[in-house]
CSV table of C-alpha atoms in Angstrom, one decimal:
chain,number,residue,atom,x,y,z
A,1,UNK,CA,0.0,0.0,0.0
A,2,UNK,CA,1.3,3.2,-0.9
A,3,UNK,CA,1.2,6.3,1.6
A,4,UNK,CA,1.7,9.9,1.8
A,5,UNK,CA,4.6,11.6,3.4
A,6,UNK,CA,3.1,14.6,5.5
A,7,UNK,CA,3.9,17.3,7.9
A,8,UNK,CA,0.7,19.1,9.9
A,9,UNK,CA,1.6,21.9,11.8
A,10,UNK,CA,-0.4,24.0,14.1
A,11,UNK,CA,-1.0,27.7,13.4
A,12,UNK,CA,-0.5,28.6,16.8
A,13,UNK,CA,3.2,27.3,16.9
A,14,UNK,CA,4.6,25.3,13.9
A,15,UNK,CA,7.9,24.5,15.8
A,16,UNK,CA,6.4,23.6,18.9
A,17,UNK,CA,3.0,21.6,18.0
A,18,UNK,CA,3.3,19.6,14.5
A,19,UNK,CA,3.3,16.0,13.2
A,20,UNK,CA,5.2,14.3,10.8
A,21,UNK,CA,3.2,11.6,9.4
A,22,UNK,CA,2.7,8.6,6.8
A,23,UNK,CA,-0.9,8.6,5.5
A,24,UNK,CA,-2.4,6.2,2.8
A,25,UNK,CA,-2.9,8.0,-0.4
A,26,UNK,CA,-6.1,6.5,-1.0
A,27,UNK,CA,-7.8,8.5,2.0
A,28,UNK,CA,-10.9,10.2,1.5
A,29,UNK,CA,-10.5,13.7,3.2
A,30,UNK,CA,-13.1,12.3,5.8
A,31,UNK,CA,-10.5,9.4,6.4
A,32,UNK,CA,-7.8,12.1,5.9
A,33,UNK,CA,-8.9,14.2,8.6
A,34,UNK,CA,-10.0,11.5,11.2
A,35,UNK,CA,-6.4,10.2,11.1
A,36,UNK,CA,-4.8,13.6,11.4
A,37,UNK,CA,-6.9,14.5,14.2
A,38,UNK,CA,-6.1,11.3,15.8
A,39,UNK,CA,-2.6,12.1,16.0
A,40,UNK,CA,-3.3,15.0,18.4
A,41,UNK,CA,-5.5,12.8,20.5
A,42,UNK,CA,-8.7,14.5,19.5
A,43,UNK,CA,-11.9,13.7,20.8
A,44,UNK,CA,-14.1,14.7,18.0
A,45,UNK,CA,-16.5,16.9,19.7
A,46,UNK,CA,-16.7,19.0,17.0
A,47,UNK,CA,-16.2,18.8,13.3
A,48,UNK,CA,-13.8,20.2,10.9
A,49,UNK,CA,-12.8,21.4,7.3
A,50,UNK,CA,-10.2,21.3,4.8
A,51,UNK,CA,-9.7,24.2,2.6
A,52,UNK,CA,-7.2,24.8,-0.4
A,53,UNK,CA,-6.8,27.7,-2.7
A,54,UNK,CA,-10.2,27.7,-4.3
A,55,UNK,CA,-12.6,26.1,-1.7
A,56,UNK,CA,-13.7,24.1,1.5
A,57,UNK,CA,-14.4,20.8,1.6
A,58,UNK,CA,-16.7,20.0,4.4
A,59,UNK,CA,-19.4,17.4,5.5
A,60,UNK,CA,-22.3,16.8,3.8
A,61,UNK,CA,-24.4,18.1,5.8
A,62,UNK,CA,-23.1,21.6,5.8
A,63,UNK,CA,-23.5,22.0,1.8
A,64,UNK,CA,-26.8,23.6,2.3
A,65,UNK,CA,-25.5,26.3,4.2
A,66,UNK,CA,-22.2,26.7,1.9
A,67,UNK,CA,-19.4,28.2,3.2
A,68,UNK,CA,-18.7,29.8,-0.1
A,69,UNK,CA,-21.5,32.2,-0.3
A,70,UNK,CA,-19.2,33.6,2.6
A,71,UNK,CA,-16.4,34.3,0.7
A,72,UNK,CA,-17.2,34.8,-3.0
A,73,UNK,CA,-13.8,34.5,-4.4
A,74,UNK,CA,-14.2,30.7,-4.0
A,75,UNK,CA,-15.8,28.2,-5.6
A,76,UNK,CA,-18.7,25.9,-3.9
A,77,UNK,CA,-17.6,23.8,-1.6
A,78,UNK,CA,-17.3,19.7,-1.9
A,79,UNK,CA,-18.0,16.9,-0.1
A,80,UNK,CA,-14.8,15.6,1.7
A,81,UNK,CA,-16.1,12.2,1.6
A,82,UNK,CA,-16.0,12.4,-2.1
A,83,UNK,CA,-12.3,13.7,-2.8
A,84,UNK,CA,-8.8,12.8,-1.9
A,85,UNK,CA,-5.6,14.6,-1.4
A,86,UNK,CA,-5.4,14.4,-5.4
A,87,UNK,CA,-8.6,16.4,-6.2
A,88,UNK,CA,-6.8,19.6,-3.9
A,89,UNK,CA,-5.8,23.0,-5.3
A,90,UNK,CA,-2.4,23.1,-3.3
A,91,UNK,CA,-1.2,26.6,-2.4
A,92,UNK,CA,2.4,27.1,-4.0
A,93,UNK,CA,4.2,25.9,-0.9
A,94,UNK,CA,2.3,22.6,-1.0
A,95,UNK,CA,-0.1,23.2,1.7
A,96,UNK,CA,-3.4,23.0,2.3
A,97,UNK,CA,-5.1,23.6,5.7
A,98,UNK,CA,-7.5,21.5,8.3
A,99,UNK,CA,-9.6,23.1,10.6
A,100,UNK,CA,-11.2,21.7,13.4
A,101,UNK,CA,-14.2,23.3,15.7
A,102,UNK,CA,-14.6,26.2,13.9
A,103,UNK,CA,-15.7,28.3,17.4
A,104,UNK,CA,-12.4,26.9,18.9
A,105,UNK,CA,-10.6,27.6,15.6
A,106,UNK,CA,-7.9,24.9,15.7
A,107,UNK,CA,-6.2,25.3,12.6
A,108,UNK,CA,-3.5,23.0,11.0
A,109,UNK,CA,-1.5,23.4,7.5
A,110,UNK,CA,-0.4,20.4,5.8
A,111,UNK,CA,2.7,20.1,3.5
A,112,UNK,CA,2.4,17.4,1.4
A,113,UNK,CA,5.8,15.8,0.1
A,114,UNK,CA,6.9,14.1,-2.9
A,115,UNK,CA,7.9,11.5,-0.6
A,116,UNK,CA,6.3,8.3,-0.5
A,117,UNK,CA,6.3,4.4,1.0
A,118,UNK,CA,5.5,1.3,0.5
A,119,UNK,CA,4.3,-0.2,3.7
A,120,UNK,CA,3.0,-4.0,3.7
A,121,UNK,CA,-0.3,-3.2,5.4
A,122,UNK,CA,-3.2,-1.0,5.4
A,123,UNK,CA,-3.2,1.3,8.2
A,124,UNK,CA,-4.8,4.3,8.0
A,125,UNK,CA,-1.2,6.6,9.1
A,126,UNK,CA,1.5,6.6,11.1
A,127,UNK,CA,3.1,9.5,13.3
A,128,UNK,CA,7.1,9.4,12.9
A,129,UNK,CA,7.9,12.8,14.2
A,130,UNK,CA,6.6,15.4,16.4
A,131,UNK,CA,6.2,17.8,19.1
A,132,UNK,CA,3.2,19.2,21.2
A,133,UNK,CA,0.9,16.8,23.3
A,134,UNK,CA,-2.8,17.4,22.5
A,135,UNK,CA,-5.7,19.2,21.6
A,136,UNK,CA,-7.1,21.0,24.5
A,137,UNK,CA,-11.3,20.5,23.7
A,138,UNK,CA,-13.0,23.4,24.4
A,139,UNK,CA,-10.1,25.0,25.6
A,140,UNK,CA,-8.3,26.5,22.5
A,141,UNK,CA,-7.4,29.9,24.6
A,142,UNK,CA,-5.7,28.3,27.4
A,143,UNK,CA,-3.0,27.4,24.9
A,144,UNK,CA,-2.8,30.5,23.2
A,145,UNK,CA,-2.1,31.7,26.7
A,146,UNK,CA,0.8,29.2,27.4
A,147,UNK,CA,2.4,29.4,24.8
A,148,UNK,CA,2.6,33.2,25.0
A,149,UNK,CA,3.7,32.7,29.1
A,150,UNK,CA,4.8,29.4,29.8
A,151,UNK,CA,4.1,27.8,33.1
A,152,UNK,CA,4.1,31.1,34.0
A,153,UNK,CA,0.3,31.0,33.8
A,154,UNK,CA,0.1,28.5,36.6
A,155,UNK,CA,0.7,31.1,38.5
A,156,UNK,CA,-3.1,33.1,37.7
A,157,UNK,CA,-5.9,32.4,40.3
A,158,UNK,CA,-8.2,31.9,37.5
A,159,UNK,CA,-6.4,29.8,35.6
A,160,UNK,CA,-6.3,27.5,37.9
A,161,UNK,CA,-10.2,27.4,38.7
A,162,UNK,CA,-10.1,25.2,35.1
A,163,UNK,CA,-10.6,21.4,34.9
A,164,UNK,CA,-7.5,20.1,36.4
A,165,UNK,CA,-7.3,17.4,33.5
A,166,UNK,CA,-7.1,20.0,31.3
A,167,UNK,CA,-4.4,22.1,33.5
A,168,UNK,CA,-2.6,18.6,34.0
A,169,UNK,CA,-2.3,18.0,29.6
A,170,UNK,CA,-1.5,21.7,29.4
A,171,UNK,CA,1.2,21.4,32.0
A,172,UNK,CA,2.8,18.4,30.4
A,173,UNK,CA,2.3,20.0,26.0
A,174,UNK,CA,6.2,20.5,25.7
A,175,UNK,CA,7.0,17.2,26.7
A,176,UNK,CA,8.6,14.8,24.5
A,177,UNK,CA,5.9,12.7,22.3
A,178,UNK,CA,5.2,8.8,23.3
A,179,UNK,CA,4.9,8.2,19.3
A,180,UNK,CA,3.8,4.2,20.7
A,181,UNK,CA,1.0,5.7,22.8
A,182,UNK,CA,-0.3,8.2,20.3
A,183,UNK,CA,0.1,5.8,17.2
A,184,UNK,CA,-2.4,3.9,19.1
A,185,UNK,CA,-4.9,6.5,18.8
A,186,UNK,CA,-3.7,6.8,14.8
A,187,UNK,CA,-4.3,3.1,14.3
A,188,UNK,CA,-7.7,3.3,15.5
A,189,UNK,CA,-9.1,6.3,13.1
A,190,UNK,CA,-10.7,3.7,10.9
A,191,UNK,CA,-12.9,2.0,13.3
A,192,UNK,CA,-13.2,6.2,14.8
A,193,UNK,CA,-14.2,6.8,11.5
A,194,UNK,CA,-17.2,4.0,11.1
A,195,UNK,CA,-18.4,5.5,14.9
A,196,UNK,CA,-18.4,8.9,13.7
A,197,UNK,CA,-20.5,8.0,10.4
A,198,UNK,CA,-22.9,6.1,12.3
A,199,UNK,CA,-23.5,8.5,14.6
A,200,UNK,CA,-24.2,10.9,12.0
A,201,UNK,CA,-26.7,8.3,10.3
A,202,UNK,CA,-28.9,8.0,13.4
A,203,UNK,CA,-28.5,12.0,14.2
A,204,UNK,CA,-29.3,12.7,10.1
A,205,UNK,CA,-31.7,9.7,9.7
């Protein structure tokens, strides 16, 4: 099976909060996205996007209200589960961008390489490199806010009136990756991925 070389880094710090994965090129963007978001231990509360130079591509259910008519220097917006990495308009630096919860706003550009493997098996991706623990549901601003101050913000009153799993993640983010413990989550995004789709055919009917 073929796959993708990658690199998805987070528009709050690219240094400090990336990825550098392997990702089978026959992903939809639905699969594409699951597997990314995987990677930074998401919880899939919310849903996300992918957008390139010309449009969005979103679920399904948001066509209706098209994020286009927003924005009318692009074109309508596609289904994700009905194009692939191949069917993107890649800006000239070979990115295109992934965002999830769009009141959160976590926002992720991809570089995609000329790079590819061979792997003998069909996993959905593979993290080999990276930095930053996870996404902080619900809790986008407490990041901005360390990694503007560092532990440093340990210090506020207020801060620390927060969940203390939260404050407990967000005291461990620059800590060096388990890859073994967060491939785990990776290797899961296609059985995440048939939850996620049945949940939205009992919500959707």
């Amino acid at each position: 099976m073929i796959y993708k070389k990658i690199k998805v880094m987070s528009t709050d710090d690219s240094k400090r909060f990336y990825r550098t994965m392997y990702v089978r090129s026959d992903l939809n963007l639905f699969q594409l996205g699951v597997t990314i978001l995987s990677a930074f231990n998401c919880m899939f509360y919310h849903m996300f996007l992918f957008t390139d130079k010309k449009r969005s591509y979103i679920d399904s259910s948001w066509l209706e209200d098209d994020f286009a008519v927003y924005s009318p220097i692009w074109e309508k917006s596609m289904d994700y589960e009905k194009c692939t990495v191949k069917d993107l308009t890649l800006k000239s630096n070979n990115t295109f961008r992934l965002c999830y919860d769009t009141g959160d706003n976590w926002e992720f550009d991809i570089k995609v390489y000329k790079a590819e493997k061979d792997f003998d098996d069909d996993f959905f991706g593979r993290i080999i490199d990276g930095k930053g623990q996870s996404i902080l549901e619900d809790h986008h601003h407490l990041l901005w806010e360390y990694l503007e101050k560092g532990k440093d913000i340990f210090k506020d009153e207020n801060i620390l009136d927060f969940d203390p799993e939260i404050l407990e993640e967000l005291e461990h983010f620059d800590e060096p990756l388990n890859l073994e413990e967060f491939n785990s989550e990776v290797e899961a995004a296609d059985s995440i991925c048939d939850d996620l789709l049945e949940a939205k055919k009992n919500f959707f009917g």
